[in-house]
Structures are given as C-alpha cells and as structure tokens.
Coordinates of C-alpha atoms in Angstrom, one line a residue:
X1 CA 50.6 153.0 162.7
X2 CA 47.8 151.8 161.7
X3 CA 44.6 152.5 159.3
X4 CA 40.9 154.1 159.9
X5 CA 37.7 155.3 157.9
X6 CA 36.3 158.4 157.5
X7 CA 33.0 157.7 158.1
X8 CA 32.1 161.0 156.0
X9 CA 33.7 158.5 152.8
X10 CA 30.3 156.2 154.0
X11 CA 28.1 159.4 154.4
X12 CA 25.0 158.2 152.2
X13 CA 25.2 154.2 153.4
X14 CA 24.7 155.8 157.3
X15 CA 22.2 157.8 156.8
X16 CA 20.1 154.8 155.2
X17 CA 21.2 152.1 157.6
X18 CA 23.8 152.9 160.3
X19 CA 24.2 149.3 161.9
X20 CA 24.6 147.9 158.6
X21 CA 27.3 150.1 158.1
X22 CA 29.6 149.7 161.1
X23 CA 29.3 145.4 160.4
X24 CA 30.1 146.5 156.3
X25 CA 33.7 148.5 157.1
X26 CA 34.2 145.6 160.0
X27 CA 33.5 143.1 157.6
X28 CA 36.4 144.6 154.9
X29 CA 39.0 144.2 157.8
X30 CA 38.9 148.1 159.1
X31 CA 38.8 148.1 163.3
X32 CA 38.8 152.1 163.3
X33 CA 37.3 154.3 162.3
X34 CA 36.8 158.2 162.3
X35 CA 33.7 159.3 163.1
X36 CA 32.2 162.8 161.5
X37 CA 29.1 165.1 163.1
X38 CA 29.0 162.6 165.3
X39 CA 26.4 164.3 168.4
X40 CA 23.1 163.7 167.2
X41 CA 23.8 159.6 166.4
X42 CA 25.8 158.9 169.1
X43 CA 24.5 156.2 171.1
X44 CA 23.3 154.2 167.8
X45 CA 27.0 154.8 166.1
X46 CA 28.3 154.0 169.6
X47 CA 25.9 151.0 170.1
X48 CA 27.4 149.6 166.4
X49 CA 30.8 150.1 167.0
X50 CA 31.0 148.2 170.1
X51 CA 29.5 145.5 168.5
X52 CA 31.0 144.5 165.7
X53 CA 34.5 145.7 167.6
X54 CA 35.7 148.9 165.8
X55 CA 37.2 151.5 167.7
X56 CA 37.4 155.6 166.9
X57 CA 40.4 157.1 168.7
X58 CA 39.7 160.2 166.4
X59 CA 36.8 162.1 165.1
X60 CA 35.2 165.1 163.1
X61 CA 33.6 167.7 164.8
X62 CA 32.8 171.7 163.9
X63 CA 33.8 172.9 167.2
X64 CA 34.1 176.5 166.2
X65 CA 30.6 176.3 165.2
X66 CA 28.6 174.4 167.4
X67 CA 28.1 173.2 171.5
X68 CA 32.2 172.0 172.1
X69 CA 30.5 171.3 175.7
X70 CA 27.9 168.6 173.9
X71 CA 30.6 167.8 171.3
X72 CA 33.1 167.3 173.8
X73 CA 30.4 164.6 175.7
X74 CA 29.6 162.6 173.0
X75 CA 33.3 162.1 171.7
X76 CA 34.4 161.0 175.6
X77 CA 31.1 158.6 175.1
X78 CA 32.1 156.6 171.5
X79 CA 36.3 156.8 172.7
X80 CA 37.3 159.0 170.5
X81 CA 40.5 161.2 172.1
X82 CA 41.1 163.5 169.3
X83 CA 38.2 166.1 167.9
X84 CA 39.6 167.7 164.6
X85 CA 37.9 170.7 163.4
X86 CA 37.0 169.8 159.7
X87 CA 36.6 172.6 157.5
X88 CA 37.3 177.1 158.2
X89 CA 36.4 178.2 154.9
X90 CA 38.8 179.9 152.1
X91 CA 38.0 183.7 153.1
X92 CA 39.9 182.8 156.4
X93 CA 43.0 181.8 155.3
X94 CA 44.0 184.8 153.7
X95 CA 45.5 187.7 156.4
X96 CA 47.6 186.8 159.0
X97 CA 45.1 189.1 160.9
X98 CA 42.4 186.2 159.7
X99 CA 44.7 182.9 160.5
X100 CA 45.8 184.1 163.9
X101 CA 41.8 184.2 165.3
X102 CA 41.6 181.2 164.0
X103 CA 44.7 180.2 165.5
X104 CA 43.4 181.6 169.0
X105 CA 39.6 179.9 169.0
X106 CA 41.6 176.6 168.1
X107 CA 44.0 177.2 171.0
X108 CA 41.4 177.8 173.3
X109 CA 39.2 175.3 172.2
X110 CA 42.1 172.7 173.1
X111 CA 41.7 173.6 176.4
X112 CA 38.5 173.3 177.0
X113 CA 39.4 170.1 175.1
X114 CA 41.7 169.0 177.3
X115 CA 38.8 169.6 180.9
X116 CA 37.0 166.4 178.9
X117 CA 40.6 164.4 178.4
X118 CA 40.2 165.0 174.9
X119 CA 43.1 166.8 172.5
X120 CA 42.4 169.0 169.5
X121 CA 43.3 168.8 166.0
X122 CA 43.3 170.6 162.6
X123 CA 42.1 169.7 159.4
X124 CA 42.8 171.5 155.8
X125 CA 41.9 171.6 153.1
X126 CA 43.7 172.8 149.5
X127 CA 43.0 176.9 150.3
X128 CA 45.0 176.4 153.2
X129 CA 48.2 175.8 150.6
X130 CA 47.4 178.3 148.0
X131 CA 47.5 181.4 149.7
X132 CA 50.8 182.7 151.3
X133 CA 51.3 184.1 154.2
X134 CA 54.3 186.4 155.7
X135 CA 56.3 183.6 152.6
X136 CA 55.3 180.1 153.7
X137 CA 51.7 178.8 153.1
X138 CA 48.5 179.8 154.9
X139 CA 48.8 175.9 156.4
X140 CA 52.4 176.0 158.2
X141 CA 52.2 179.5 159.0
X142 CA 48.9 178.8 161.5
X143 CA 50.7 175.8 163.0
X144 CA 53.2 177.9 164.5
X145 CA 50.6 180.1 166.4
X146 CA 48.6 176.5 167.6
X147 CA 49.9 175.9 171.3
X148 CA 51.9 172.9 171.8
X149 CA 48.7 170.1 173.1
X150 CA 47.7 171.2 169.4
X151 CA 48.0 168.4 166.9
X152 CA 47.1 168.9 162.5
X153 CA 45.7 166.1 160.5
X154 CA 47.2 166.3 157.4
X155 CA 44.9 165.7 154.2
X156 CA 47.5 164.8 151.3
X157 CA 45.0 165.5 148.8
X158 CA 43.7 168.1 149.3
X159 CA 47.9 169.8 149.9
X160 CA 48.1 168.2 146.3
X161 CA 45.3 170.0 145.1
X162 CA 46.4 173.2 146.4
X163 CA 49.2 172.9 144.4
X164 CA 53.1 171.9 147.0
X165 CA 54.5 168.7 147.8
X166 CA 52.7 166.4 150.0
X167 CA 56.2 164.5 151.7
X168 CA 57.0 168.7 152.0
X169 CA 54.7 169.8 153.8
X170 CA 53.9 166.5 156.4
X171 CA 58.6 167.0 157.1
X172 CA 57.5 171.2 157.5
X173 CA 54.6 170.7 160.0
X174 CA 57.0 167.7 161.8
X175 CA 56.5 166.1 164.5
X176 CA 52.7 168.2 165.2
X177 CA 50.8 165.7 162.6
X178 CA 49.9 163.2 164.2
X179 CA 46.5 161.7 161.6
X180 CA 47.0 162.3 157.5
X181 CA 43.8 161.6 155.0
X182 CA 45.2 159.5 153.0
X183 CA 43.1 159.6 149.4
X184 CA 44.4 159.0 145.6
X185 CA 43.2 160.7 142.3
X186 CA 43.7 162.4 139.7
X187 CA 44.6 166.0 141.9
X188 CA 41.5 168.2 141.0
X189 CA 39.2 169.6 142.6
X190 CA 36.8 166.7 140.7
X191 CA 35.1 164.3 144.2
X192 CA 33.7 162.1 141.4
X193 CA 37.2 161.2 140.7
X194 CA 39.0 160.6 143.6
X195 CA 40.8 156.6 143.5
X196 CA 41.3 154.2 146.0
X197 CA 44.6 154.9 147.3
X198 CA 48.0 153.7 144.6
X199 CA 45.6 153.9 142.1
X200 CA 45.7 157.9 140.9
X201 CA 48.8 161.0 140.9
X202 CA 49.6 160.5 145.2
X203 CA 52.5 159.0 146.1
X204 CA 51.4 156.9 148.8
X205 CA 53.4 155.2 150.6
X206 CA 56.0 157.8 150.6
X207 CA 53.8 160.1 151.5
X208 CA 53.1 157.9 154.7
X209 CA 56.3 157.6 155.4
X210 CA 57.3 161.4 155.5
X211 CA 55.2 161.5 158.7
X212 CA 57.4 160.8 161.2
X213 CA 54.8 161.0 164.0
X214 CA 51.9 160.0 162.4
X215 CA 49.8 157.6 164.7
X216 CA 46.7 156.9 162.4
X217 CA 46.5 157.3 158.8
X218 CA 42.8 157.7 157.5
X219 CA 41.8 156.7 154.3
X220 CA 39.2 159.4 153.3
X221 CA 37.3 159.9 149.6
X222 CA 35.1 162.7 149.4
X223 CA 33.2 161.1 146.5
X224 CA 33.7 158.5 144.6
X225 CA 32.2 157.5 141.2
X226 CA 31.7 153.7 141.5
X227 CA 31.2 150.9 145.0
X228 CA 32.2 152.8 147.5
X229 CA 32.5 149.5 149.7
X230 CA 34.7 148.1 147.2
X231 CA 36.5 151.2 146.7
X232 CA 37.6 151.4 150.3
X233 CA 38.1 147.9 150.2
X234 CA 40.9 148.7 147.2
X235 CA 42.1 151.0 149.5
X236 CA 42.8 148.8 152.0
X237 CA 43.9 145.9 150.2
X238 CA 46.6 148.1 148.4
X239 CA 47.6 150.1 152.4
X240 CA 48.0 146.8 154.3
X241 CA 49.6 144.3 151.3
X242 CA 52.0 147.4 151.0
X243 CA 53.8 147.0 154.5
X244 CA 54.3 144.3 157.2
X245 CA 52.2 144.5 160.8
X246 CA 50.5 147.1 160.0
X247 CA 46.8 147.2 161.3
X248 CA 44.0 148.3 159.8

C-alpha cells in the first residue's frame, strides 16, 4: 500500500505555477499524485512528473461529460492506469432507474477504457450515502450493478459526512475498493474546516485497515484554512509515522 496526493488539493498553486508546485510536492515526500482534468495540462504535467520522479497511478476526469478518447489518450501519455469519474450530481442518485443508468454508462466507458489498457473507477461524495435505494445506500446499490473490472475510489470523509460509517461501508463494498481518499475534519460540509489526517473526527487508521484490497491511499483536501502545503505535509507525516514500510 502506498500514498498519493490528489492534485485538486493544490489547484490554486498549480494554476499559478504547475512545475514549481509539483517540485514542492516531491520535496514534501510524495512519490505519487492523482491528477484531475488532466487533458489540457498533460504535456506540462507529464514533464514535471518526470523531472521530479513522480508517477500518477490514478487520475480524475469527467468521463461521462467529455471526450473519452481524449481522456484515455492523455491518461496513457501520463502513465495513468486508472481513470476515475469524480462527480455525478446528487439528483442522479435518488431513484433506482437513475442509478442503473449511471452504472450502465460507466460499464460502457470501462469497455472503451480497456481498449487503451486503462481501468475505470468512480469516486463518491456524500449524497450517494444519504440516498437509500431498496434498503441500501445508493453507493452500495450502484456497486452491485458495475461490471467486475470497474473499481471504486471511496472518499471516506464524504461517506462519514453522508451519515455512514466508513469502516462499515468499506467492508460492504469489499474488493472493488482499490483507492480511498484520506481526509479529516469535523465531518461537516464546510470544506474550509478540513484538517490534516489524524487531527479530526475520522478514525483514519481504522479506515485504511478496513480497505482490504487497497492499492493507493490518496491524501486530499477539498479546501483548507491554512497553508495547504503544510497541511499535506502533516497528513503525510501522520500516515508514514503510523505504518512501517509504507511509502509515499
């Protein structure tokens, strides 16, 4: 198991200075990152990753609303082997029919991704946990509709904000969970109140242990009321101090 950083965390810094930001990420100790909306920046980002010895095992891209061939081609250029759909609005998680339609579209997307040698995944927010379909959370219902090769990246913070226990949900979703987002805070929708791992209400180490087929734990802040580089440093320090042999 290893740790990565979701680059959305540093979106403002990246907009100002992409190469410099990637250099700082490497200096903090990360060896892996998770890019977002990477089609437009693929060449510059790829050069910065290579220069700093970083890899990108996963990436976020709007697969269901933008050109999939462009996304998969850019992912291949960056060495991304899993592309994750990061956001489907709350109103699409309220009925069985809507959830079935989303699953069908992602299954079709995964077949296209396979042509590029790329796996497809999905990342949740809180509303997939707040909604109930046939007696289960919409996320659980959705997971059972996915083809076997499709994976999940569970945002464990938003699971808790959605009123569910992340440890319990990870157990129910089982081996399909290959990535998790690791974040901490007061478990509210106030993203500015998010905190470095180990400083909030999430039992971070229990959550990590519950993801039995985890490949990468991805550190992320949706926002932060402080020095964001110091925030990610504190998160990584907590995680690496908590497990021998765990690499960033």
